[in-house]
Short mmCIF file of C-alpha atoms and ligand atoms in Angstrom, two decimals:
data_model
loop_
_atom_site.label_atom_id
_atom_site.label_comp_id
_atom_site.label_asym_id
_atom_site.label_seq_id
_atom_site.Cartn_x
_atom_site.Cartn_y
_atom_site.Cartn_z
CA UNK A 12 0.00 0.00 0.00
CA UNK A 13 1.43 4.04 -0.04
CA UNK A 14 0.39 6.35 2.44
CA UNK A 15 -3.11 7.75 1.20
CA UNK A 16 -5.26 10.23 2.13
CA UNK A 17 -8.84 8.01 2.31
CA UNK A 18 -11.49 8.91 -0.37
CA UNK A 19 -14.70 8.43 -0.48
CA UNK A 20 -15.73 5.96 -3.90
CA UNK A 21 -18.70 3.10 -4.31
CA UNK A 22 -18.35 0.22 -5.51
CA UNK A 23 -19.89 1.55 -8.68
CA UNK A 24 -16.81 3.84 -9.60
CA UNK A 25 -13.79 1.33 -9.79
CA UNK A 26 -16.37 -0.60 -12.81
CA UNK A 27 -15.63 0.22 -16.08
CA UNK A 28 -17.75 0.15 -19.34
CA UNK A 29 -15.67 -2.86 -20.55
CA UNK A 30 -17.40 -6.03 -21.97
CA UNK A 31 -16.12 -8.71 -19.31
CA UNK A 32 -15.22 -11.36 -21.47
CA UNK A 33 -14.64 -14.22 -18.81
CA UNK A 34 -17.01 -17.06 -19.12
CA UNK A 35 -20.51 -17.33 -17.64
CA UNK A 36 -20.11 -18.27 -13.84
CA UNK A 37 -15.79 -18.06 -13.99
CA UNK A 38 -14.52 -17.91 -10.28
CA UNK A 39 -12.90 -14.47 -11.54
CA UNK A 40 -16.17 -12.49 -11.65
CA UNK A 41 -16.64 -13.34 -7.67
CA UNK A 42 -13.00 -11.89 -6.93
CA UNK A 43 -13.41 -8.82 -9.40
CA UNK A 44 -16.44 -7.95 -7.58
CA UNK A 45 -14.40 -8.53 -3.98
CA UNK A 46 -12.24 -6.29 -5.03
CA UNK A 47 -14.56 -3.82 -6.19
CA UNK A 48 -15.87 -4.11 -3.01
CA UNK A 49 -12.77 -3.57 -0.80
CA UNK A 50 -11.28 -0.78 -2.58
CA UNK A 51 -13.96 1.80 -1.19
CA UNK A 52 -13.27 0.18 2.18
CA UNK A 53 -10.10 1.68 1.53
CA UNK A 54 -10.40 4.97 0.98
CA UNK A 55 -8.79 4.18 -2.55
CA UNK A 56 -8.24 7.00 -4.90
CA UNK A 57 -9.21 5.75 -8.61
CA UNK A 58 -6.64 8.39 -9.79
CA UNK A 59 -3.94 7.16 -7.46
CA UNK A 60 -4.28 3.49 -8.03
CA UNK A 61 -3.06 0.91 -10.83
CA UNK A 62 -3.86 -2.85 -11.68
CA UNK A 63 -1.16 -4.52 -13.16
CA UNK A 64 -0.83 -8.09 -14.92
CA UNK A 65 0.59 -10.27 -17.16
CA UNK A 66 -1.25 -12.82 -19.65
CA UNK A 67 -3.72 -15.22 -19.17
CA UNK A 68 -8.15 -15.18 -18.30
CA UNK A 69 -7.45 -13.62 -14.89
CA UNK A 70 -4.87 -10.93 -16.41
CA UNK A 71 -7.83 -9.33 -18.37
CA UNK A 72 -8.62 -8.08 -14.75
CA UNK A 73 -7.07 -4.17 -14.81
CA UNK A 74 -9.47 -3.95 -17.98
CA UNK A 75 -12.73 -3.98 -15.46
CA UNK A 76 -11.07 -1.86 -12.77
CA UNK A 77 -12.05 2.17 -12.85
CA UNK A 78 -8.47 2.73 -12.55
CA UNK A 79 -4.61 3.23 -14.27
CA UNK A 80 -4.07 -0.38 -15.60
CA UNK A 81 -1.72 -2.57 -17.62
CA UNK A 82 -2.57 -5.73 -19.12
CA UNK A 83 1.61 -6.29 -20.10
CA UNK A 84 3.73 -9.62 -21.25
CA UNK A 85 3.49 -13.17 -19.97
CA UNK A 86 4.81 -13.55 -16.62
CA UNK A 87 6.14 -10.08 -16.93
CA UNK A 88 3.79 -8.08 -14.27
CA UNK A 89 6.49 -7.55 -11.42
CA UNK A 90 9.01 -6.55 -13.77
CA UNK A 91 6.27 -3.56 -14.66
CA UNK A 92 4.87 -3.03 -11.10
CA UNK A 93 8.59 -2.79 -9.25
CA UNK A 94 8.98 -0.19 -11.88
CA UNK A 95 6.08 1.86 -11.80
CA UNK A 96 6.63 1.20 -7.63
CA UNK A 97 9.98 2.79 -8.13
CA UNK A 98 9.18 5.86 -10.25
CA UNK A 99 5.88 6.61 -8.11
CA UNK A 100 6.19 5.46 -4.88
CA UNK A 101 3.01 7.79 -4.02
CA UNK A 102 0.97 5.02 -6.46
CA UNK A 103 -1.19 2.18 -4.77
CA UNK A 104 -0.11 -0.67 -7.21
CA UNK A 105 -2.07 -4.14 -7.54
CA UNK A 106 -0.34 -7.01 -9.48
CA UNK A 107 -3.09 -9.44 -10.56
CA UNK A 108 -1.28 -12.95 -11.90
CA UNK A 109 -2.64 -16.69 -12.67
CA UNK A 110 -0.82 -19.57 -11.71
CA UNK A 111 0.35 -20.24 -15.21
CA UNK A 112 1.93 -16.32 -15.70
CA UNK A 113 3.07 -16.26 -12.04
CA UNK A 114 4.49 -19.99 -11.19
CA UNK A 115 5.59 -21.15 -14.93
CA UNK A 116 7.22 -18.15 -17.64
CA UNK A 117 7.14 -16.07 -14.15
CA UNK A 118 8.32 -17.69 -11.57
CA UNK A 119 11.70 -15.92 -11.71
CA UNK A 120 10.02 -12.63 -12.00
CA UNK A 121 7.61 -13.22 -9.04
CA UNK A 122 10.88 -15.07 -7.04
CA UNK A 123 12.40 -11.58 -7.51
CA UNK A 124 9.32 -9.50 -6.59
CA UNK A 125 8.96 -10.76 -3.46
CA UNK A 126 12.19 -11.40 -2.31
CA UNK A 127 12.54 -7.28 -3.13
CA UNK A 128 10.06 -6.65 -0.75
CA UNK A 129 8.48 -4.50 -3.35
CA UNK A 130 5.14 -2.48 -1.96
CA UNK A 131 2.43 -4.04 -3.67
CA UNK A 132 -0.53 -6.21 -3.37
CA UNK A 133 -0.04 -9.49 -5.56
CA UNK A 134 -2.97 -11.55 -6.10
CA UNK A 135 -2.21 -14.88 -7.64
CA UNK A 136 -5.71 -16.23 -9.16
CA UNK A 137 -5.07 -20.19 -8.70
CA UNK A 138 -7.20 -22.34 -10.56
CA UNK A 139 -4.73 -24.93 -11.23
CA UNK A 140 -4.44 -24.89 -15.21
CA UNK A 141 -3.78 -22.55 -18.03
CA UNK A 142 -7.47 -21.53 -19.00
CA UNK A 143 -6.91 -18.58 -21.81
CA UNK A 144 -4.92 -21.04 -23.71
CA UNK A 145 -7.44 -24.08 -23.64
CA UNK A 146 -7.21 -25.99 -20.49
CA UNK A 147 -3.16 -27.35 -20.45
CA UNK A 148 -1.97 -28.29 -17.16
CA UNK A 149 0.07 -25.66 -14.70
CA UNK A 150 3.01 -25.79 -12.54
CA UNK A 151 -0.18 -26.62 -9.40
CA UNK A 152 -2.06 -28.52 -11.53
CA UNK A 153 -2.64 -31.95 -9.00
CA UNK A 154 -0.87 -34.99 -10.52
CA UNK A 155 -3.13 -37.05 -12.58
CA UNK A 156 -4.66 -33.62 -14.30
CA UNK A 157 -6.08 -34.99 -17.50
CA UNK A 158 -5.85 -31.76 -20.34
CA UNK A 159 -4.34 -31.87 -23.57
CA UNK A 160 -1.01 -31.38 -22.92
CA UNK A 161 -0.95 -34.26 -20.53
CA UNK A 162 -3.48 -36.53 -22.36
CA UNK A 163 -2.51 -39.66 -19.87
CA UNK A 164 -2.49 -37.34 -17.01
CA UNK A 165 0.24 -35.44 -15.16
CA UNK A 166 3.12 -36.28 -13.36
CA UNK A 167 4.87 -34.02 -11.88
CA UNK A 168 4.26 -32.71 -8.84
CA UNK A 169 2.78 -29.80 -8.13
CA UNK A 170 3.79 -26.61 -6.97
CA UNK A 171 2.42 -24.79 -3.75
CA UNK A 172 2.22 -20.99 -4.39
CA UNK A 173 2.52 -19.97 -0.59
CA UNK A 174 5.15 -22.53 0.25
CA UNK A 175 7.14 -20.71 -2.87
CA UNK A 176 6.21 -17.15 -1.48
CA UNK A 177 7.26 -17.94 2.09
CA UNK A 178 10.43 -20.19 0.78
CA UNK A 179 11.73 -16.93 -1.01
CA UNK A 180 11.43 -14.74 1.63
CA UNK A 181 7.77 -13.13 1.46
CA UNK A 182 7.12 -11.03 4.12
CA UNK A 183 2.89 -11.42 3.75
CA UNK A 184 1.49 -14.55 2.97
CA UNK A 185 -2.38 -15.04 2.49
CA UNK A 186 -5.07 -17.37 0.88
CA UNK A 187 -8.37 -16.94 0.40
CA UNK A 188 -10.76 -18.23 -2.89
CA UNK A 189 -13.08 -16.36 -4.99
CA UNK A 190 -16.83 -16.51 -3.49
CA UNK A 191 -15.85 -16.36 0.15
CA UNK A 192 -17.49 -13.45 1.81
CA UNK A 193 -14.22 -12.98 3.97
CA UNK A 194 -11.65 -12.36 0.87
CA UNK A 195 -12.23 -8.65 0.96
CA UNK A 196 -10.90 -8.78 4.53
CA UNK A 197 -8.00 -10.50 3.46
CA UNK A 198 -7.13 -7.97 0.57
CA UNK A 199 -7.76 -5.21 3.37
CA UNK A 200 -5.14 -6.52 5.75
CA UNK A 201 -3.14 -7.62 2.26
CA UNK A 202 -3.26 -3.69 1.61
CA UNK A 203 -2.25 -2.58 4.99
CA UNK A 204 1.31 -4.28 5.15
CA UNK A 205 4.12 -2.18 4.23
CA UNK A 206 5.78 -4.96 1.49
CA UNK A 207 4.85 -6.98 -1.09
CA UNK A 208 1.62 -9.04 0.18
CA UNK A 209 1.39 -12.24 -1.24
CA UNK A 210 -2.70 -13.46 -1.72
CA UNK A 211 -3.14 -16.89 -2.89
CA UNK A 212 -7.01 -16.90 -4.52
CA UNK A 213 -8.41 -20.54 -5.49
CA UNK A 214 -10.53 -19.44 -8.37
CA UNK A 215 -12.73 -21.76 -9.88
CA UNK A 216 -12.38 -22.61 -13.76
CA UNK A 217 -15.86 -23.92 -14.95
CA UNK A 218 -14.49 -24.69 -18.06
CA UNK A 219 -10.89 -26.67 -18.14
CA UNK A 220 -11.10 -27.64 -14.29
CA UNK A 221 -14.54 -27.25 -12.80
CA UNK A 222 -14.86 -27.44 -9.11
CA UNK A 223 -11.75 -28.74 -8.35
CA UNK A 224 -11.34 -26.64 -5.21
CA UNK A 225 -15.28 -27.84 -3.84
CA UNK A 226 -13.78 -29.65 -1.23
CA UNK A 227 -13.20 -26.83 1.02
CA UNK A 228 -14.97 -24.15 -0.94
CA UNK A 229 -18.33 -25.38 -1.72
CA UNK A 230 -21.34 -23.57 -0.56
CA UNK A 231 -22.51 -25.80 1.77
CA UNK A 232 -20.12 -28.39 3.40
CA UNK A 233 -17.13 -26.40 2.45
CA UNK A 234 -16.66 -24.61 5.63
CA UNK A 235 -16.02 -27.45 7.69
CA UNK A 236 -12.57 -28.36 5.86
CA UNK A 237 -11.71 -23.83 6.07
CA UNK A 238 -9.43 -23.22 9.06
CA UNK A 239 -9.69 -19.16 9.37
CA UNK A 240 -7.01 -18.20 11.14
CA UNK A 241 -6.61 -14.79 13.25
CA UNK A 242 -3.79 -13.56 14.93
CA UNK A 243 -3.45 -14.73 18.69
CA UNK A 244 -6.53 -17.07 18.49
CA UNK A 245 -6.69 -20.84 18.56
CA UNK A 246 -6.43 -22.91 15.32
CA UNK A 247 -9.99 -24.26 15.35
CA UNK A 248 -11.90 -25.33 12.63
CA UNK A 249 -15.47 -27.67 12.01
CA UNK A 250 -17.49 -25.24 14.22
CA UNK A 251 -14.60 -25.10 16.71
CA UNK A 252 -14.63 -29.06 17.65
CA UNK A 253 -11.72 -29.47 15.77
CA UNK A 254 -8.15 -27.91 16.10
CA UNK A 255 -4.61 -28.00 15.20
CA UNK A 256 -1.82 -28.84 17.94
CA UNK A 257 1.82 -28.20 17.30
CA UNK A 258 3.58 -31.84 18.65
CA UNK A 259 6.58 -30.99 20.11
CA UNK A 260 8.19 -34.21 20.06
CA UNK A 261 7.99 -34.94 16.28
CA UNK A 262 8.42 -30.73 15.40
CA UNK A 263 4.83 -31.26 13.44
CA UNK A 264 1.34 -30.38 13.39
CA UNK A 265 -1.74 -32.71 13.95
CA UNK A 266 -5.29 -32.27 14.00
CA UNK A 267 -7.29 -33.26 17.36
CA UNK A 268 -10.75 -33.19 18.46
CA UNK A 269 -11.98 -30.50 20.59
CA UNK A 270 -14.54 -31.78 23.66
CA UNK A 271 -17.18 -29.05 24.83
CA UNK A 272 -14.99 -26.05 23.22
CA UNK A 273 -11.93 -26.55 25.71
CA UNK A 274 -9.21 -26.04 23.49
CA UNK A 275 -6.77 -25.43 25.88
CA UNK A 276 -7.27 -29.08 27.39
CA UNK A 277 -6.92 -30.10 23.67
CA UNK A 278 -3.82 -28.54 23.26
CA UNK A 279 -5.09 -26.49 20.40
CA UNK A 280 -2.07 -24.08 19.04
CA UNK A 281 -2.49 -20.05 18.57
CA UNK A 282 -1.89 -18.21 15.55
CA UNK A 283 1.01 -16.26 15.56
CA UNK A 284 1.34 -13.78 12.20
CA UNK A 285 5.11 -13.33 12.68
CA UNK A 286 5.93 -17.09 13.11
CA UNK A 287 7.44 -17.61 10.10
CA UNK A 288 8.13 -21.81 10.76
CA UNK A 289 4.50 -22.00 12.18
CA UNK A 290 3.12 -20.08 8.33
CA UNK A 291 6.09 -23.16 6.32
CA UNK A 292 4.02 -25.61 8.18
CA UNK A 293 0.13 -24.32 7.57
CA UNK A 294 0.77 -24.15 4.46
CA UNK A 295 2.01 -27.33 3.55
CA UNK A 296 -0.47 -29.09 5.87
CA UNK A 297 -1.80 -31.69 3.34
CA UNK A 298 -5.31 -31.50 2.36
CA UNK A 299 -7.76 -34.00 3.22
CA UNK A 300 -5.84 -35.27 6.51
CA UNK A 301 -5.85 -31.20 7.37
CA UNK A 302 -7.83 -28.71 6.77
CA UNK A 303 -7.45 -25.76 4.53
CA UNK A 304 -5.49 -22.88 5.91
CA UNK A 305 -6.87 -19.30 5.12
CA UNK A 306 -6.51 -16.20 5.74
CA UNK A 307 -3.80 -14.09 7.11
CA UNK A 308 -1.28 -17.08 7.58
CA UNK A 309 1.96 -14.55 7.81
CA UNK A 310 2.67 -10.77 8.26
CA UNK A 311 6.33 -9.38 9.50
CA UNK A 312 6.93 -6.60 7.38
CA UNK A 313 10.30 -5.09 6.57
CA UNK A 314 11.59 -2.52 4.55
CA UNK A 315 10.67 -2.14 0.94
CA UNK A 316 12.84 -2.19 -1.94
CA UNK A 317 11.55 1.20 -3.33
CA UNK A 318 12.46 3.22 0.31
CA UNK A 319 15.99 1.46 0.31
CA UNK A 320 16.35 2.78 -3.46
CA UNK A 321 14.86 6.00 -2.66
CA UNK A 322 17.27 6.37 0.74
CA UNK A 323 20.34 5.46 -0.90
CA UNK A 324 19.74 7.64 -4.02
CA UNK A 325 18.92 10.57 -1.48
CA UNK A 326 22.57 9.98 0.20
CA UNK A 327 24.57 9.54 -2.76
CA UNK A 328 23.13 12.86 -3.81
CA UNK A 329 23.36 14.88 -1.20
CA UNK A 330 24.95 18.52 -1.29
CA UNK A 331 25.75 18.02 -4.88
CA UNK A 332 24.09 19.57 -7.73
CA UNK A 333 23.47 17.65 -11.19
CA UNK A 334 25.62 17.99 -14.06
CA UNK A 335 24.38 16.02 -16.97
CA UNK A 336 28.00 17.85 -19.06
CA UNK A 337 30.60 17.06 -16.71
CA UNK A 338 28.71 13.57 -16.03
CA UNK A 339 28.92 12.39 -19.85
CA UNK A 340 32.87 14.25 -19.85
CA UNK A 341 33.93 12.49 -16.84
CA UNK A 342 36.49 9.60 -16.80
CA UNK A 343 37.79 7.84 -20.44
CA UNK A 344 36.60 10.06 -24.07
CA UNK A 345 37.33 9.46 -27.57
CA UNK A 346 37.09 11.70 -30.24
CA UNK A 347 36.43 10.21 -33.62
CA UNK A 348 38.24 11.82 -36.44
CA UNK A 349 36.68 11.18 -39.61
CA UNK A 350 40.44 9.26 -41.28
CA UNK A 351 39.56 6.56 -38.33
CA UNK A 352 35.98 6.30 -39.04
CA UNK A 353 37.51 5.19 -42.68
CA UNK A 354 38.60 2.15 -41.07
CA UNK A 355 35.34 1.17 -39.14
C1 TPP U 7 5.57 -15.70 -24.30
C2 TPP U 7 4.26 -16.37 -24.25
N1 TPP U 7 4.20 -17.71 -24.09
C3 TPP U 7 3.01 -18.33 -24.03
C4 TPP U 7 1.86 -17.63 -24.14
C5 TPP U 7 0.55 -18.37 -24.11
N2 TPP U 7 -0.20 -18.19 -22.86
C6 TPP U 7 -1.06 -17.18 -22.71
S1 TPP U 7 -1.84 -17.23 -21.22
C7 TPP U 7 -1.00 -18.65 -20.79
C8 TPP U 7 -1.25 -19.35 -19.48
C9 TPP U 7 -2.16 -18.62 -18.58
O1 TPP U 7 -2.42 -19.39 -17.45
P1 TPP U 7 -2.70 -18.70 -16.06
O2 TPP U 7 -1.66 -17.72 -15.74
O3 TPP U 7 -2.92 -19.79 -15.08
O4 TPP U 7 -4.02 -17.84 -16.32
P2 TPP U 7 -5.55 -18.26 -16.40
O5 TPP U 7 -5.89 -18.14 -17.86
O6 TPP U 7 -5.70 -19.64 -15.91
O7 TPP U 7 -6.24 -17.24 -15.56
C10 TPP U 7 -0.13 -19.05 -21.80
C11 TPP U 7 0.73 -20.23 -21.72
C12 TPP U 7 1.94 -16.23 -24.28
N3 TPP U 7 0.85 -15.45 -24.35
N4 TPP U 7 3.15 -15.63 -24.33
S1 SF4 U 8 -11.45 -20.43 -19.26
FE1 SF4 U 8 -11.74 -20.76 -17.07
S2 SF4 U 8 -10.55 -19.14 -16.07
FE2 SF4 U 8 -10.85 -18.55 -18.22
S3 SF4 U 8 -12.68 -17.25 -18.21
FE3 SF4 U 8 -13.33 -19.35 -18.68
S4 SF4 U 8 -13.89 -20.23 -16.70
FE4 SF4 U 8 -12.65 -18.40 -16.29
MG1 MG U 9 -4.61 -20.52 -14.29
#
C-alpha cells in the first residue's frame, strides 16, 4: 500500500464500461467484484491506483477496474509493477497474476518480486491450469490432471504458491478463494502491510477444471474443511470441535478433536502472524488429513525495496548539484576523427 489520504468511492466507480469477457459463472467475476468491493473500504483513490498483470483469463482483470491499468507480457507483471513502484512510490499498485503467468514463464520474475520486498498487493488467481490457452496443465495442476497437454495425465508434482512465497522470503502470505465473503478482509489486511503481500485466490475454472477446489470451498459443506485463522486465536476449525496442535516431540502439526470447546485441554495451538516456521508448516499441511489454511497465515513486514532505493539515491546525492555535461565528460573520451571512421 502508499500512504493515502482516504477517499470516499462506491463500488460503482472502480467498474468500467468494458465487456467482461470471462465465461458465464468463472470464479474471476466473484474476486473482481471482492475487489470492487474492498477498494472503497479503503479509501482508494481511482486516480492514485493501478492494476497490473501479465497474460492469461485472470490478467484481463485491470481492464474492469475504474483505474490506471496494464494488461503487459506473460509472466512479466512484477518486472512492470517494481517499476512503476519505483518511479511513483506515491501510487497504490495491484499485481493481478494466474498460476500459469506467475508460477511457470514467471516464476523468476515473481521469485524476484517478493524477495525485493516490493510495496504491492499481488494476487495470484489459482485455478490450477492454463485456462486462456485451452485448459493445459500448470506448474499446481494436481498430478493425474487430465488436459491436452498431458493426455494420460500429469506427473509431476505440483507446486504450492505460498510454500514458494514464504520459501523466497515473502514477508505477507495469504489465501483466500473467490466466493468467500471474507476475501475482501483478506485484501484489506493484504493492503495494509508495508511490502509486497502475497494473496493466494483458489478461483474456480468452470471450463478446463470445474470445481476442483469444492472440497473446502463449496457452498454448503465447504466450511467445515476452512481453518480461518486470526492472529493470537486458537487454530480451530469444524465449528470449533476441531483444532490443530503443534507436537513438540515430532516438530509437526496434527489435528485433534476438541470436547465441549476446551481447546486449551486439547492442546489447540495459537496463531502467531510473525511465526514464520508456524506459516512453512500451515501451508504445507496436506489437504484431506488437514484442513485448509486461510486467511492471514503470515505478516512481519520489513523494509521495501523502493524506500531502500529512494534512501540510498537521497545519500549519494546529497549537497551536490546535477551535471548532466561534466557527467557524460567524466572519466575515459574518444574523439572520432573522420580518417579513423575510414577504417570502421
Ligand atoms: C511468451 C508467451 N508464451 C506463451 C503464451 C501463451 N499463454 C497465454 S496465457 C497462458 C497461461 C495462462 O495461465 P494462467 O496464468 O494460469 O491464467 P488463467 O488463464 O488460468 O487465468 C499461456 C501459456 C503467451 N501469451 N506468451
Ligand atoms: S477459461 Fe476458465 S478461467 Fe478462463 S474465463 Fe473461462 S472459466 Fe474463467
Ligand atoms: Mg490458471
Amino acid at each position: 500500500m502508499n500512504d493515502m489520504t482516504p477517499i470516499t468511492t462506491t463500488l460503482k466507480d472502480w467498474e468500467t464500461d468494458q465487456e467482461v469477457r470471462w465465461c458465464p459463472g468463472c470464479g474471476d467475476y466473484a474476486i473482481l467484484k471482492a475487489v470492487q468491493r474492498t477498494l472503497p473500504q479503503l479509501g482508494a483513490d481511482p486516480k492514485n491506483t493501478v492494476f497490473v498483470s501479465g497474460i492469461g483469463c485472470s490478467s484481463r482483470f485491470p481492464y474492469y477496474v475504474e483505474s490506471y491499468g496494464f494488461h503487459t507480457i506473460h509472466g512479466r507483471a512484477p518486472a512492470f509493477a517494481t517499476g512503476i513502484k519505483l518511479a511513483n512510490p506515491e501510487l497504490d499498485v495491484w499485481m493481478v497474476t494466474g498460476d500459469g503467468d506467475g508460477l511457470s514463464i514467471g516464476g523468476n520474475h515473481l521469485m524476484h518480486v517478493l524477495r525485493r520486498n516490493v510495496n504491492l498487493q499481488i494476487m495470484l488467481f489459482n485455478n490450477e491450469i492454463y485456462g486462456l490457452t485451452k485448459g493445459q496443465y500448470s506448474p499446481t495442476s494436481r498430478e493425474g490432471t487430465l488436459s491436452p497437454s498431458t493426455p494420460l495425465g500429469s506427473v509431476d508434482r505440483p507446486a504450492n504458491p505460498c510454500a514458494f512465497a514464504l520459501g523466497v522470503g515473502a514477508r505477507f502470505v495469504a489465501r483466500g478463494f473467490d466466493v468467500s465473503k471474507n476475501l475482501p478482509d483478506v485484501l484489506k489486511a493484504a493492503h495494509a502491510h508495508q511490502g509486497a503481500a502475497f494473496v493466494e485466490i483458489f478461483q474456480n475454472c468452470i471450463v478446463y477444471n470445474k470445481d476442483v477446489f469444492n472440497d473446502f470451498a463449496a457452498p454448503k459443506g465447504g466450511e467445515e474443511r476452512q481453518l480461518w485463522l486470526q492472529d493470537g486465536q486458537p487454530l480451530l476449525f469444524a465449528n470449533g470441535t476441531k483444532g490443530i496442535s503443534l507436537n513438540r516431540d515430532k516438530c509437526c502439526l496434527e489435528v485433534v478433536d476438541v470436547v465441549d470447546g476446551d481447546w486449551e485441554a486439547a492442546g489447540v495451538a495459537l496463531h502467531d502472524v510473525k511465526n514464520r516456521a508456524l506459516a512453512h508448516m500451515l501451508v504445507e499441511m496436506p489437504f484431506g488429513a488437514f484442513p485448509m489454511a486461510l486467511g492471514v497465515i503470515y505478516d512481519d513486514p520489513r523494509p521495501t525495496f523502493e524506500s531502500a532505493v529512494i534512501a540510498q539515491n537521497a545519500k549519494a546525492s546529497e549537497g551536490k548539484v546535477a551535471d548532466l555535461a561534466k557527467l557524460l565528460a567524466k572519466g575515459q573520451t574518444w574523439t572520432v576523427e573522420a580518417s579513423d571512421a575510414d577504417h570502421i
